[in-house]
Short mmCIF file of C-alpha atoms in Angstrom, two decimals:
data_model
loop_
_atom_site.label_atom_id
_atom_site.label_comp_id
_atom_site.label_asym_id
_atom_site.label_seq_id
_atom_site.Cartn_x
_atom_site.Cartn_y
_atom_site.Cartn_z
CA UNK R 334 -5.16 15.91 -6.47
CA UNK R 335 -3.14 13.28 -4.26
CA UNK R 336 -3.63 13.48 -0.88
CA UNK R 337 -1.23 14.69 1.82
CA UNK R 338 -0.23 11.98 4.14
CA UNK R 339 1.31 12.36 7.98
CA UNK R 340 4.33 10.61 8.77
CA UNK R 341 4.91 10.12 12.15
CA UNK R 342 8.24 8.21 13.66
CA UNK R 343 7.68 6.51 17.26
CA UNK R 344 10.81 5.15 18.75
CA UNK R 345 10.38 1.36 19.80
CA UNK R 346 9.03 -1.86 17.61
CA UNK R 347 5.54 -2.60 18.89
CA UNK R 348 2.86 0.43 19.67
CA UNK R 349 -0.47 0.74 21.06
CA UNK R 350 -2.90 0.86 17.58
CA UNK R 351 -5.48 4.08 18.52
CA UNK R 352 -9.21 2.34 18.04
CA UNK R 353 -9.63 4.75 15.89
CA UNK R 354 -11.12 4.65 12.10
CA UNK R 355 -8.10 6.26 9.95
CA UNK R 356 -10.18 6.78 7.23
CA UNK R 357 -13.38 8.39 8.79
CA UNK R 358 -12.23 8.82 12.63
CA UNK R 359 -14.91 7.02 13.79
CA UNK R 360 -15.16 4.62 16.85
CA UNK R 361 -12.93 1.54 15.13
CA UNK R 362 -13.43 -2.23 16.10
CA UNK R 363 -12.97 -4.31 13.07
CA UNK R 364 -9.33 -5.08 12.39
CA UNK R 365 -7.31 -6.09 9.71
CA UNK R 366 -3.94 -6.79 9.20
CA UNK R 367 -2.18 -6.02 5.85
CA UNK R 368 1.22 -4.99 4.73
CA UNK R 369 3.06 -2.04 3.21
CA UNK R 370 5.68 -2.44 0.29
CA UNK R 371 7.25 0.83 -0.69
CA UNK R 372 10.30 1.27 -2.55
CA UNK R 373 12.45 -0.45 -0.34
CA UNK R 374 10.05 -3.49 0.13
CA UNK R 375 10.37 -3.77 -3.94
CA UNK R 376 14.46 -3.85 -3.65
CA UNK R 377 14.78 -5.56 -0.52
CA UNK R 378 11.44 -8.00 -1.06
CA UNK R 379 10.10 -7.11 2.13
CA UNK R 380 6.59 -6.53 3.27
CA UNK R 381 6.13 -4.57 6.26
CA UNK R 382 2.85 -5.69 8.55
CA UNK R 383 0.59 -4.33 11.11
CA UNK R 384 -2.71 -4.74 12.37
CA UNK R 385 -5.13 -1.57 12.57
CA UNK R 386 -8.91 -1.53 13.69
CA UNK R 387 -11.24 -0.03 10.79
CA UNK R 388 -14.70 1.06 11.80
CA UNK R 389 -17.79 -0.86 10.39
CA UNK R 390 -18.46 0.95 7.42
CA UNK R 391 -14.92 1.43 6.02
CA UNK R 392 -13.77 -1.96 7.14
CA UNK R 393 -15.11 -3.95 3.59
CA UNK R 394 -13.69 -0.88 1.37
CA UNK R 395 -10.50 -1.40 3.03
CA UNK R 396 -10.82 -5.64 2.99
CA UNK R 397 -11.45 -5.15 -0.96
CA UNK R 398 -8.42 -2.70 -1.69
CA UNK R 399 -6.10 -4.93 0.23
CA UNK R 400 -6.88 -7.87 -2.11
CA UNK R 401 -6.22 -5.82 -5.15
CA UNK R 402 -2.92 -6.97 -4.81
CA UNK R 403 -3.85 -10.29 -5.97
CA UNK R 404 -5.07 -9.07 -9.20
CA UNK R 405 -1.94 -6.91 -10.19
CA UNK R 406 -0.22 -10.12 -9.75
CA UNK R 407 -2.33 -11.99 -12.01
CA UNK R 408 -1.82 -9.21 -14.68
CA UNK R 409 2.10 -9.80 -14.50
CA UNK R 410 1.22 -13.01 -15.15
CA UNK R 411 -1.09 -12.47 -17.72
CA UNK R 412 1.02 -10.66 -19.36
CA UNK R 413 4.39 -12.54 -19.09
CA UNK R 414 2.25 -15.27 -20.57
CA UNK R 415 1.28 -13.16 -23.75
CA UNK R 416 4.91 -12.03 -24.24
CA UNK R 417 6.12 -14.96 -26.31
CA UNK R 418 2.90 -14.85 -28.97
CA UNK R 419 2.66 -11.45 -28.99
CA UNK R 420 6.44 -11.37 -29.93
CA UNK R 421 6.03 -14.26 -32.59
CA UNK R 422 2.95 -12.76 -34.09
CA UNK R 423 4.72 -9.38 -34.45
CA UNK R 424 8.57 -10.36 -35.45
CA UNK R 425 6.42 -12.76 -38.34
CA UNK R 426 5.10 -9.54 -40.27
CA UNK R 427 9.15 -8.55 -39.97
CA UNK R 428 10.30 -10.78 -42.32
CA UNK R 429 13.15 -9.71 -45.01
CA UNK R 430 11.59 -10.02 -47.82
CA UNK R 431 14.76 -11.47 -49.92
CA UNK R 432 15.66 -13.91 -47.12
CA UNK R 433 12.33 -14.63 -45.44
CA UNK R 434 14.05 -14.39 -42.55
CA UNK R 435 13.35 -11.94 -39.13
CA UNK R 436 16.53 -9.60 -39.31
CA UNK R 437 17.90 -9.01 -35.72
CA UNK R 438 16.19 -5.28 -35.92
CA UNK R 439 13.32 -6.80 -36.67
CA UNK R 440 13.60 -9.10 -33.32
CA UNK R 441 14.71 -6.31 -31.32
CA UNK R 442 11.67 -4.11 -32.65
CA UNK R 443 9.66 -6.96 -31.86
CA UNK R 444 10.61 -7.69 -28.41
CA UNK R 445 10.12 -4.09 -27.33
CA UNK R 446 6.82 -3.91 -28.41
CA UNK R 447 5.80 -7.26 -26.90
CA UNK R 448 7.01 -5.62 -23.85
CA UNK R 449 4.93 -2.81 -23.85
CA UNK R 450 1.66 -4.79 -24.88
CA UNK R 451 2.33 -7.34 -21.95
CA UNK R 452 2.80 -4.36 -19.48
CA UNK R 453 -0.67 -2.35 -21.11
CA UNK R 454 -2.56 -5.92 -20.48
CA UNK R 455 -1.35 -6.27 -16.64
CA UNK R 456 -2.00 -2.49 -16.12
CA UNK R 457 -5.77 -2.79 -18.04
CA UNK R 458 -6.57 -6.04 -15.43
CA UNK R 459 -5.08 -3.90 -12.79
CA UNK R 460 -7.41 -0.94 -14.01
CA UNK R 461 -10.49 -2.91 -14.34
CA UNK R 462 -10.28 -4.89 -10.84
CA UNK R 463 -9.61 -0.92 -8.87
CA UNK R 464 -12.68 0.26 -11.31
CA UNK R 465 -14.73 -2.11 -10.08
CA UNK R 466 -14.25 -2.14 -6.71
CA UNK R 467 -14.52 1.17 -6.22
CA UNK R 468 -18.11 0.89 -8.08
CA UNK R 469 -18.64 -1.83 -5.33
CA UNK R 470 -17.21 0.26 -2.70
CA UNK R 471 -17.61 3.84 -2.90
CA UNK R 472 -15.48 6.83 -1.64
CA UNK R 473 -18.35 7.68 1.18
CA UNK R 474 -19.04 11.54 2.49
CA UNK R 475 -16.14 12.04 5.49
CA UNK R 476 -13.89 9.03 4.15
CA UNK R 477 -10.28 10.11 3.44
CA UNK R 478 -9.17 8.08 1.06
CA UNK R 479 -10.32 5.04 -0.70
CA UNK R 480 -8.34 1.80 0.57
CA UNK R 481 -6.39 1.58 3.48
CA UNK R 482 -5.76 5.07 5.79
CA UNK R 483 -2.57 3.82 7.90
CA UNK R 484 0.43 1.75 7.47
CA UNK R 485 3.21 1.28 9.05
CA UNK R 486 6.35 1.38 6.54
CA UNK R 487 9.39 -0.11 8.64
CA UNK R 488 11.77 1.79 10.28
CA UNK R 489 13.17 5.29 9.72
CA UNK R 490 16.51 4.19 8.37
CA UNK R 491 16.27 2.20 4.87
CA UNK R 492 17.56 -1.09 5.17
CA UNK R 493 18.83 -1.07 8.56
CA UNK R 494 17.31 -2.23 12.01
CA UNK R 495 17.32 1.39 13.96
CA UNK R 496 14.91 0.43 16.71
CA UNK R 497 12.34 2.72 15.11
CA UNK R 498 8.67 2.42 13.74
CA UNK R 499 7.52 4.93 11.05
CA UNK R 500 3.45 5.32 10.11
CA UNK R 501 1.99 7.17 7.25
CA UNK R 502 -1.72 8.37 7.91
CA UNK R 503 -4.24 9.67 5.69
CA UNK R 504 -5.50 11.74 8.62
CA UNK R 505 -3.37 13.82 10.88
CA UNK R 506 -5.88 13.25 13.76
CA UNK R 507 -5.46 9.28 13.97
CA UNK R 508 -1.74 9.93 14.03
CA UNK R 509 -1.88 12.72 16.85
CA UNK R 510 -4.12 9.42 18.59
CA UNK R 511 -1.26 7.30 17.65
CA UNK R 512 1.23 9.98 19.46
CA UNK R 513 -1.23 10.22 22.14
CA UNK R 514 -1.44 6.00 22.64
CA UNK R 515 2.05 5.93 22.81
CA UNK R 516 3.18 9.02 24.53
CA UNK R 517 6.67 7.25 25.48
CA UNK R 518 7.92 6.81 22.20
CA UNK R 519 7.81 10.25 20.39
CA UNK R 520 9.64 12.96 21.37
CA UNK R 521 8.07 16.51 23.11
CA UNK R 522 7.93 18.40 20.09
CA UNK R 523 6.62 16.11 17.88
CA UNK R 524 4.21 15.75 20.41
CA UNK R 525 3.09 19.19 21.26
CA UNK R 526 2.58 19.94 17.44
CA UNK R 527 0.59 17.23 16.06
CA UNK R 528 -1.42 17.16 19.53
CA UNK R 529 -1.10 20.31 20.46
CA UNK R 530 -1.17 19.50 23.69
CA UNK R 531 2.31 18.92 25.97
CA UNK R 532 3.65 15.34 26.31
CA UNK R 533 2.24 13.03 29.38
CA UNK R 534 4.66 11.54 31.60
CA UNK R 535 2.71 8.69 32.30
CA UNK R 536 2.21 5.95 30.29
CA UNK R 537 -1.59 4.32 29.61
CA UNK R 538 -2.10 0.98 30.06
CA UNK R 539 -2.51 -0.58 26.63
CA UNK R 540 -1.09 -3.85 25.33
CA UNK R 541 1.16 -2.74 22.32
CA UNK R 542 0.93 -4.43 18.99
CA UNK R 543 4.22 -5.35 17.42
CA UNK R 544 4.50 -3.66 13.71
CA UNK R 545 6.00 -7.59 12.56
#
């Protein structure tokens, strides 16, 4: 079953980071900074960065599942590599027999298959690396999710520079911290019902971290 995620939207571009685990809620001071790349990262090639603090014990899970990255890269490029002898190997039992030549069909047929076996192999190295670090690091009693429990996903307008930050959490509790860290930069309603508690007029005295 996927998990629900919170999405919060703070107005401003650098907030205070709650030191708060976002996976188990625990007292958090090992940080980490990684990057989120939705949909819009893919189209616009843009990765969207922030640094949150990870408590001990979740803090190597998440190190691992941020370098997994790396590996679905390599598949791609596994894979690309196959393409061309996986496409000559198969488009060579498509000969025309009177000819002995590979009909256009046959090329066509050939390419589209060597497509879909180069995409299986990246997938399978993708598959294996995530199997294997989750055997290394394992979903723990009170964790949340395996991997990373907060991001910050660029503003709340796609592709345009609205002087907003937008977070996803695995936990609604470190966002209502997040809310609560930056009381100045969410609005009273949002406030009151992922707090529960009425908006602060004053401000704490935190150094923000800027989301870029």
């Amino acid at each position: 079953m996927a998990h629900q995620w919170t999405r919060v939207v703070l107005k401003g571009r650098a907030q205070v980071i709650p030191s708060i685990c976002p996976i188990c809620l625990g007292a958090a001071d090992q940080k980490i900074r990684y990057g989120y790349k939705g949909l819009e990262g893919w189209l616009t090639r843009t990765t969207y960065y922030q640094t949150f603090a990870y408590c001990e014990a979740c803090h190597p899970q998440v190190v691992s599942a941020t370098r997994l990255r790396r590996w679905g890269y390599f598949g791609v490029v596994v894979g690309c590599l196959a393409l061309i002898p996986i496409l000559l190997t198969f488009s060579s039992f498509l000969k025309d027999p009177a000819t002995g030549k590979t009909t256009d069909a046959a090329i066509n047929v050939g390419m589209a298959v060597a497509g879909l076996l180069s995409l299986g192999i990246a997938v399978l190295i993708y598959w294996v690396a995530r199997t294997l670090k989750r055997r290394r690091h394992p979903l723990r009693p009170g964790q949340a999710v395996w991997g990373p429990g907060a991001f910050y996903t660029g503003s709340a307008r796609m592709g345009l520079s609205s002087g907003t930050a937008v977070y996803r959490a695995a936990r609604p509790e470190w966002a209502a911290a997040l809310l609560k860290a930056n009381p100045e930069q969410v609005d009273d309603a949002t406030y009151q019902a992922l707090t529960g508690a009425a908006r602060p007029t004053t401000t704490p005295d935190s150094r923000p971290f800027g989301p870029a």
